[in-house]
CSV table of C-alpha atoms in Angstrom, one decimal:
chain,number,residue,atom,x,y,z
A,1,UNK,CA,121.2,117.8,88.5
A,2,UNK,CA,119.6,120.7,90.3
A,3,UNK,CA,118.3,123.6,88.5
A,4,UNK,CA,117.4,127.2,90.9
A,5,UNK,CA,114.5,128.9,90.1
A,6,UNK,CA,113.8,132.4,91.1
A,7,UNK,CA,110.0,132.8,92.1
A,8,UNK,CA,109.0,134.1,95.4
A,9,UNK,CA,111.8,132.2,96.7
A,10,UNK,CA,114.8,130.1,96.0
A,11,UNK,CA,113.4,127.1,94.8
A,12,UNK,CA,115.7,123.6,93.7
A,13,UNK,CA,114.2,121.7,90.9
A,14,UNK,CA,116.1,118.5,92.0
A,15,UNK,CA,116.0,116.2,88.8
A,16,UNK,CA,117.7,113.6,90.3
A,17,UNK,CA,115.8,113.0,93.8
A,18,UNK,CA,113.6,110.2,92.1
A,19,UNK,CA,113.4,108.5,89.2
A,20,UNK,CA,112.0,109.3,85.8
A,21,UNK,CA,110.0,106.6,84.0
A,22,UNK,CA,109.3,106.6,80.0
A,23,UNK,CA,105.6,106.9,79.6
A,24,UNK,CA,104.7,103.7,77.5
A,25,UNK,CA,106.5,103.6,74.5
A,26,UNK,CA,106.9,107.7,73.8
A,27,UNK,CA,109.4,109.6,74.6
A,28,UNK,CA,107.9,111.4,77.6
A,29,UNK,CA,109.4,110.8,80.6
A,30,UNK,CA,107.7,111.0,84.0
A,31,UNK,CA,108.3,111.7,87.7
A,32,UNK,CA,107.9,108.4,90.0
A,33,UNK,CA,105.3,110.5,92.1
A,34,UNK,CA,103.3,112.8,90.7
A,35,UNK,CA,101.4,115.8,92.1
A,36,UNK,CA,97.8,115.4,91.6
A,37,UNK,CA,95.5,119.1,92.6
A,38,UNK,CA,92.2,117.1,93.3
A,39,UNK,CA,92.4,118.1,96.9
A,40,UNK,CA,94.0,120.5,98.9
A,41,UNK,CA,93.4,123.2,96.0
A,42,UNK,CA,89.6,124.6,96.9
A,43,UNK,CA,89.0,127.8,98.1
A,44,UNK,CA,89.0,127.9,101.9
A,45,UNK,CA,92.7,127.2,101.4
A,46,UNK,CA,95.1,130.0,102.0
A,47,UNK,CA,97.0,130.6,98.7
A,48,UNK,CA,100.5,130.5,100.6
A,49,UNK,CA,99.8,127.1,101.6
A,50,UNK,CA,99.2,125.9,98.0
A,51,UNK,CA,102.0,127.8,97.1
A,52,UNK,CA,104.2,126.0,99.9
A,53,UNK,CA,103.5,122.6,98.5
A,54,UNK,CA,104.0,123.6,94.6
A,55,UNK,CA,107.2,125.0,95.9
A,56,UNK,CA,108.3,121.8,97.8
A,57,UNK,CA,106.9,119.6,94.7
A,58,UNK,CA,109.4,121.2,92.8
A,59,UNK,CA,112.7,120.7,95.4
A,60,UNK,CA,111.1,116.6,95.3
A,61,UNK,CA,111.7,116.5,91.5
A,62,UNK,CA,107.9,116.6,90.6
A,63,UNK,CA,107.6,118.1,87.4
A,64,UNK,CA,104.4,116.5,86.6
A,65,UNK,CA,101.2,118.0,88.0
A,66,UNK,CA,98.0,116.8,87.7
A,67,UNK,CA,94.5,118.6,87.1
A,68,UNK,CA,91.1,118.3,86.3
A,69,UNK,CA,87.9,121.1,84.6
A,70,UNK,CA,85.9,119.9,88.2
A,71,UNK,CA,88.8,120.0,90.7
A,72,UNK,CA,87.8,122.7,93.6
A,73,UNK,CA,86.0,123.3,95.3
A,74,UNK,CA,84.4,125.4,93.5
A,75,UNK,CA,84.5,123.4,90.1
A,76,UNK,CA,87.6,125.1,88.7
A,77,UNK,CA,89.4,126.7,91.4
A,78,UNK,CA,92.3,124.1,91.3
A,79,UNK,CA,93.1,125.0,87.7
A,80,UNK,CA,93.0,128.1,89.1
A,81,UNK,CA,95.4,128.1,91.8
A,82,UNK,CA,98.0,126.8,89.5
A,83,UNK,CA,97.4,129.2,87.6
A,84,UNK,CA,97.8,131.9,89.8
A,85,UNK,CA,100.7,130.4,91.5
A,86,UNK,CA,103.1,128.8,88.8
A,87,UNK,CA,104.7,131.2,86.3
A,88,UNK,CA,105.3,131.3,82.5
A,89,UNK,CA,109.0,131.1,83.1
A,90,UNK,CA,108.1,127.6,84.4
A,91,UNK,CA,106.5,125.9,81.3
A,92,UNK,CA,109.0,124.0,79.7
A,93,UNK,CA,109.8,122.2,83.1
A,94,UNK,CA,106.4,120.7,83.8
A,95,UNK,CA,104.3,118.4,82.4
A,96,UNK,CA,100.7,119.9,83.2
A,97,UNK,CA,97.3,117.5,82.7
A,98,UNK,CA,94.3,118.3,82.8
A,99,UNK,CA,90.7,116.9,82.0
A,100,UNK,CA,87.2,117.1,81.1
A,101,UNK,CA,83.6,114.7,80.6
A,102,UNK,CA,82.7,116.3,83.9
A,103,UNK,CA,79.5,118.4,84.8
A,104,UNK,CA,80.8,122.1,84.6
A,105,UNK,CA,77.4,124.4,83.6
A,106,UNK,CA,73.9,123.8,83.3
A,107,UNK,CA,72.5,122.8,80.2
A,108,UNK,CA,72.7,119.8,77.2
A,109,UNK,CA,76.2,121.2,76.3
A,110,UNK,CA,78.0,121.2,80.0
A,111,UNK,CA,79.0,117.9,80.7
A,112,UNK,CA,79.8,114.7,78.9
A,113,UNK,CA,82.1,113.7,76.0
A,114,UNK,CA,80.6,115.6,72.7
A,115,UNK,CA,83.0,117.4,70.9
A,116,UNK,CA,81.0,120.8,71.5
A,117,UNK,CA,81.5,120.3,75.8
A,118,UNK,CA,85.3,118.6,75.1
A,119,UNK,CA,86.4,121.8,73.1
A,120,UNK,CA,84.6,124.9,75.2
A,121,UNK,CA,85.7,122.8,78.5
A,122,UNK,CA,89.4,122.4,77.2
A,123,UNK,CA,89.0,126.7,76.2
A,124,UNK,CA,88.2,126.9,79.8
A,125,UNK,CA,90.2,125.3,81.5
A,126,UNK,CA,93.4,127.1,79.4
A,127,UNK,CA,92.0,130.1,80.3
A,128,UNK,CA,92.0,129.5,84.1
A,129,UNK,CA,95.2,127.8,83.5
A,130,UNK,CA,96.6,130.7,81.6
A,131,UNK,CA,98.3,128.4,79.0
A,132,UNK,CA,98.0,128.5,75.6
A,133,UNK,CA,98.5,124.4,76.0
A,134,UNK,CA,98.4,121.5,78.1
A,135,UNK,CA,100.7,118.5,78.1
A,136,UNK,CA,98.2,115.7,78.5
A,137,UNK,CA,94.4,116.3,78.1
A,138,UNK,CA,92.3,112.8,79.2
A,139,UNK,CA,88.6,112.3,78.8
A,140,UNK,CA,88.0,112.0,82.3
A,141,UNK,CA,85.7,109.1,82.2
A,142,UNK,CA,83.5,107.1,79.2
A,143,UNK,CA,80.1,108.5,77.7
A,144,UNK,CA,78.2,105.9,76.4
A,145,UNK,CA,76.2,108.1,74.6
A,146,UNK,CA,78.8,109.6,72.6
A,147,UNK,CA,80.3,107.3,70.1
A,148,UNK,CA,84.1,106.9,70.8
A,149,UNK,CA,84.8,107.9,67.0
A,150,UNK,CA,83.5,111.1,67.9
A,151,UNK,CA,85.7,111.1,71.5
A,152,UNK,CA,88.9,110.1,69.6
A,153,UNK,CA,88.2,112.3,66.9
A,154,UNK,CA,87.9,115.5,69.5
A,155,UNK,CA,90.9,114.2,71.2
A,156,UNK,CA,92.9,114.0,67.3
A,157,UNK,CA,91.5,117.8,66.5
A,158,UNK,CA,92.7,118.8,70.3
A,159,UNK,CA,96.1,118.0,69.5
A,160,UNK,CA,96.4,118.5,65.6
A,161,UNK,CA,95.2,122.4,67.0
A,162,UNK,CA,98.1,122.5,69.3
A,163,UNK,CA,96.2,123.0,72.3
A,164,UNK,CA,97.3,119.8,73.9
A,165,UNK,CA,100.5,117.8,73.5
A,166,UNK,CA,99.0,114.4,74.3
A,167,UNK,CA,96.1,112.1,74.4
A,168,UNK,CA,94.9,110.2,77.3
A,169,UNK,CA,91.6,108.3,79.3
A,170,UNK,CA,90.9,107.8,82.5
A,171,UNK,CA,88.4,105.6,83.7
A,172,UNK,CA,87.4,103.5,80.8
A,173,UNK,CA,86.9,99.9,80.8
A,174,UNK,CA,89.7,97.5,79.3
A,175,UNK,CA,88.1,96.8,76.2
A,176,UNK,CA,87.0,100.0,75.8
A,177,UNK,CA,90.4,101.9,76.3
A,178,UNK,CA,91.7,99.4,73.4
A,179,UNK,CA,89.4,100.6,71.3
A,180,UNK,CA,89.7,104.2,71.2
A,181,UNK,CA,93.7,103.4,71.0
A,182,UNK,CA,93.1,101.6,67.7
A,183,UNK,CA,90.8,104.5,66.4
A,184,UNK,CA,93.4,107.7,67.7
A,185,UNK,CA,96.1,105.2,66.0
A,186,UNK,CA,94.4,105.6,62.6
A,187,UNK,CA,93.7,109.2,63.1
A,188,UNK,CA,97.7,109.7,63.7
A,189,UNK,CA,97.3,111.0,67.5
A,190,UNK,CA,98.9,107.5,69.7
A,191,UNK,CA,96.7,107.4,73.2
A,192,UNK,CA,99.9,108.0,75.4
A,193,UNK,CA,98.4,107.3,78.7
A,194,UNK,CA,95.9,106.1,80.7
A,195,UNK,CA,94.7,107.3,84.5
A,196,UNK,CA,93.4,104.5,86.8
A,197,UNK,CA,93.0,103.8,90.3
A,198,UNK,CA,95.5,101.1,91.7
A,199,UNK,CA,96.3,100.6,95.4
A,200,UNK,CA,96.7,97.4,97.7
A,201,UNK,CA,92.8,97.6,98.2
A,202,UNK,CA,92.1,98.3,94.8
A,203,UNK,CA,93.7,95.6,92.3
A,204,UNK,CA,90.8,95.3,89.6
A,205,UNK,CA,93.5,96.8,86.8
A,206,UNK,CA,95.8,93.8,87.0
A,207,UNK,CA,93.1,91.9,85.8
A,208,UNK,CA,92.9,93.2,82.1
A,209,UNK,CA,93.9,96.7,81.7
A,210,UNK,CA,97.4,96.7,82.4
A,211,UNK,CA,97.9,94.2,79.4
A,212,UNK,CA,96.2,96.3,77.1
A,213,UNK,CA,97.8,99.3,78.1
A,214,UNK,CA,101.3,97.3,77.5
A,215,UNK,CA,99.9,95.8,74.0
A,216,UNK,CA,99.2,99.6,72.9
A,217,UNK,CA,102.2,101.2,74.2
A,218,UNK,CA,100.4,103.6,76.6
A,219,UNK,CA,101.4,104.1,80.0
A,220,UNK,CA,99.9,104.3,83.5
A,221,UNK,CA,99.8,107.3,85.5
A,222,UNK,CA,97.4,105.3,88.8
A,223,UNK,CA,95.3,107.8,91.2
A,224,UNK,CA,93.9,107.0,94.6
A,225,UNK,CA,97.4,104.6,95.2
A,226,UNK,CA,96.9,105.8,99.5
A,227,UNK,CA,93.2,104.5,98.8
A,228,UNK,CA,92.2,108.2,100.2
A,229,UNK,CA,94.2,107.8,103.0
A,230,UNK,CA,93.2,104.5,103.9
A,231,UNK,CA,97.0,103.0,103.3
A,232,UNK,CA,98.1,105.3,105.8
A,233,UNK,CA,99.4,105.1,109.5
A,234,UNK,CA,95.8,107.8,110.2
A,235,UNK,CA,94.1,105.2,111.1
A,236,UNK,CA,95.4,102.4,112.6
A,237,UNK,CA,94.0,102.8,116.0
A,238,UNK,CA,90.0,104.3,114.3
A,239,UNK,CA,88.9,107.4,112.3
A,240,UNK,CA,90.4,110.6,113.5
A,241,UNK,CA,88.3,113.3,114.1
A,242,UNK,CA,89.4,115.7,111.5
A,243,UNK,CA,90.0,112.9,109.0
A,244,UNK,CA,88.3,112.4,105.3
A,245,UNK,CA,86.5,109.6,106.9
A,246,UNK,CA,85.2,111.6,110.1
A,247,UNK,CA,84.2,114.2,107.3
A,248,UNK,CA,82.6,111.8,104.5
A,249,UNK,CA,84.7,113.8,102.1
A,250,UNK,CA,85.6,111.1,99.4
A,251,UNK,CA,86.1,108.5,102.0
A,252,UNK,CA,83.1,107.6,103.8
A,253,UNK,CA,83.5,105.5,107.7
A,254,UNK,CA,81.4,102.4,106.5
A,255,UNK,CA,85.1,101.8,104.4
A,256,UNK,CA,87.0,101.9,107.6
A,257,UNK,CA,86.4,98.4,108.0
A,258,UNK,CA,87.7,95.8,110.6
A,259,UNK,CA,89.1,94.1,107.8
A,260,UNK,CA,90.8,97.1,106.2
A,261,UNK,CA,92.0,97.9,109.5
A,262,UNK,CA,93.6,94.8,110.0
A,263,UNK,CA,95.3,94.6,106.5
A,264,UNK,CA,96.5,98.1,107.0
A,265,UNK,CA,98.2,97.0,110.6
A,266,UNK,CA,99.5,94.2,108.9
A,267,UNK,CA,101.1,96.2,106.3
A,268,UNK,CA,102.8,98.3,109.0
A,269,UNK,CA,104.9,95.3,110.3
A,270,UNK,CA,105.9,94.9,107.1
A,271,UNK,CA,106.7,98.6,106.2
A,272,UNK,CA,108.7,99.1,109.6
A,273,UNK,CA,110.9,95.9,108.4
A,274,UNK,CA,111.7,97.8,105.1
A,275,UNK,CA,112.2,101.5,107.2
A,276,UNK,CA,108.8,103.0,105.8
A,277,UNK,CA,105.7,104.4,106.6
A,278,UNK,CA,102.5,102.2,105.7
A,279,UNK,CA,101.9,105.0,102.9
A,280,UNK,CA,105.8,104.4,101.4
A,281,UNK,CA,105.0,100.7,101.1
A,282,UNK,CA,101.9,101.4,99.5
A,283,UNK,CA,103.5,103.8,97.4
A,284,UNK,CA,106.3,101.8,96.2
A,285,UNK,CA,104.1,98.5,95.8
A,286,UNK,CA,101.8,100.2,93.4
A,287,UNK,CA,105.4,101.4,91.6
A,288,UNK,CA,106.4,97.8,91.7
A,289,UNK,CA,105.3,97.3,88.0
A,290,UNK,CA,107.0,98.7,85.4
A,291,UNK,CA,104.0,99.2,83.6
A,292,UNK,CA,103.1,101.7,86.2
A,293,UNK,CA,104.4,104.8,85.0
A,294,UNK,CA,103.9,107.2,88.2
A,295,UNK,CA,101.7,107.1,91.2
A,296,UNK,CA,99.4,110.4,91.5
A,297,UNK,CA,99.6,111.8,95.3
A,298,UNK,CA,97.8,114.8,97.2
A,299,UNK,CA,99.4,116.4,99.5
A,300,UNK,CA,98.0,118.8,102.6
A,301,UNK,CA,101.2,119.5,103.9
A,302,UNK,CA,105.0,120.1,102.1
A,303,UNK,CA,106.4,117.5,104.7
A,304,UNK,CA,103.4,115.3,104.0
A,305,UNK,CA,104.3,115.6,100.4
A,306,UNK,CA,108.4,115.2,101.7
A,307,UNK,CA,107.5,112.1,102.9
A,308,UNK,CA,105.4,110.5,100.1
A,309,UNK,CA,108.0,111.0,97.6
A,310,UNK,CA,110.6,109.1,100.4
A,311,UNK,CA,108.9,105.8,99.2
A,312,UNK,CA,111.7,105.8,95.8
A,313,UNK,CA,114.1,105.9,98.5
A,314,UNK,CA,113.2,101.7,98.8
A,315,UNK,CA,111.1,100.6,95.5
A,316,UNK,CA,112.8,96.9,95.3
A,317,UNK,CA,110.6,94.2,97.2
A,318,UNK,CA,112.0,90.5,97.9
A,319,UNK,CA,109.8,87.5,96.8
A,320,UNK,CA,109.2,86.8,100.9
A,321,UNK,CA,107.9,90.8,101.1
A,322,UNK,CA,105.5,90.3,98.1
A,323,UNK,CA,104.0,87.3,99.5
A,324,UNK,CA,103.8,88.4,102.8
A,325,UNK,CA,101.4,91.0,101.5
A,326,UNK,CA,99.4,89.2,98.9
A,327,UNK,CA,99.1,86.7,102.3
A,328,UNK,CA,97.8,89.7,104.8
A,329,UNK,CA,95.6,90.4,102.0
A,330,UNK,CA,93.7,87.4,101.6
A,331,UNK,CA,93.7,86.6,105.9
A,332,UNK,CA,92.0,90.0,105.8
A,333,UNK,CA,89.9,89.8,103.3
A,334,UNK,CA,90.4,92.5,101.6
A,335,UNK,CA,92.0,91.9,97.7
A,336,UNK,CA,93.0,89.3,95.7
């Protein structure tokens, strides 16, 4: 089912060029990849550019777009873009996030997860959004020092207000994240969803978290899958010049590992045997548990982003495929 869209151009919001997943046990359903605005989004980018890969998100099937309060730079800027960019006719076929815990001003009451900073952030952050509401708002990581009755409570009023839709975490510990899903159970307001990171060199949620997520009925929307463009083909023969790594932006070159390196090359025998790219294995494997509800992915590029969302062209892996992973994995070094 394809539905045309009249914005600056003709755009297809293609329903049916990857699957939807149910988010948990409500009733929202998700894109397979997501769009997630942490980079790519600053200023320093030329607005038709950000425009060219919201467009192409759309013609993918992406109807899920992911934000944060600090996403730039400047803090802000990415909430802004959207903003700018995506229209009010739009609304009702996206699911926007967006989140807050993060240092925004100076001062006692600009960061953390007090109900005064969680309220003025989320009045923010609509404002540069230009909603009236947001579909998902997540704390974007624990406070300690702010007792999770108070978090779960902001989180209850956020929603009960009609500012946001749903309730959701990122970052918080397993034992932790059941917690504030038993208190925002007795306050009425269900934790839909929680945002991890999950890729092949980062497997610490299989552990615990993805048990208590499926106990709880929340789902998993997993950031970082690429491992900041680690689980790519960029650097299988060193660290390009104008890469993340070359830059220290998020992914420093002490990570670039022999190890990694030979993981990764291992990885691209296997992807060429199932027709993908390194990144479309990576994308798919992370996808390969039903308790994963959507991989988050940047995007520099609309054929970078074209070509990320190819991976749900091939999500089924063979017994012989898994192991030959989990095997290149532990030979390397590099995960469990």
């Amino acid at each position: 089912m394809k539905r045309f869209i009249a914005i600056t151009r003709k755009v297809t919001l293609d329903y049916e060029r990857q699957p939807y997943r149910r988010c948990g046990r409500s009733g929202l359903l998700l894109p397979a990849v997501s769009l997630g605005l942490w980079h790519n989004f600053g200023e320093g980018r030329p607005v038709e550019s950000q425009r060219a890969i919201l467009h192409k998100a759309l013609d993918l099937g992406i109807t899920h777009f992911d934000i944060a309060d600090r996403y730039g730079p400047p803090i802000g800027a990415a909430e802004a873009a959207f903003g700018r960019i995506f229209p009010a006719s739009l609304r009702d076929e996206v699911v926007v996030t967006t989140k807050g815990s993060n240092p925004m001003w100076d001062g006692p009451y600009g960061k953390g997860n007090s109900r005064k900073h969680l309220l003025a952030t989320l009045d923010r952050s609509l404002a540069r959004l230009g909603l009236d509401h947001v579909d998902i708002f997540y704390l974007h990581r624990d406070d300690e020092d702010t007792p999770l009755e108070e978090q779960a409570a902001t989180l209850d009023h956020m929603v009960r207000t009609g500012r946001v839709l749903y309730a959701g975490v990122s970052n918080f510990s397993p034992g932790r994240t059941a917690e504030i899903a038993r208190l925002l159970r007795g306050l009425g307001t269900p934790l839909l969803v929680h945002q991890p990171p999950y890729s092949l060199l980062n497997r610490g949620i299989e552990d615990r978290l993805l048990g208590v997520l499926e106990a709880e009925g929340a789902g998993c929307v997993v950031y970082s899958p690429l491992a900041q463009g680690l689980l790519t083909d960029r650097y299988l023969d060193g660290i390009p010049a104008d890469s993340r790594a070359a830059e220290g932006r998020f992914l420093t070159a002490d990570r670039v590992t022999p190890e990694v390196l030979a993981f990764v090359r291992a990885l691209a025998g296997i992807a060429a045997g199932r027709g993908q790219t390194v990144a479309q294995l990576a994308l798919a494997w992370a996808l390969r548990d039903p308790r994963v509800t959507s991989v988050l992915v940047g995007a520099s590029s609309p054929e970078q982003l074209e070509a990320n969302v190819a991976a749900v062209d091939n999500l089924d892996f063979t017994d012989d495929e898994l192991a030959a992973i989990d095997r290149a994995a532990k030979e390397a070094g590099v995960a469990a």
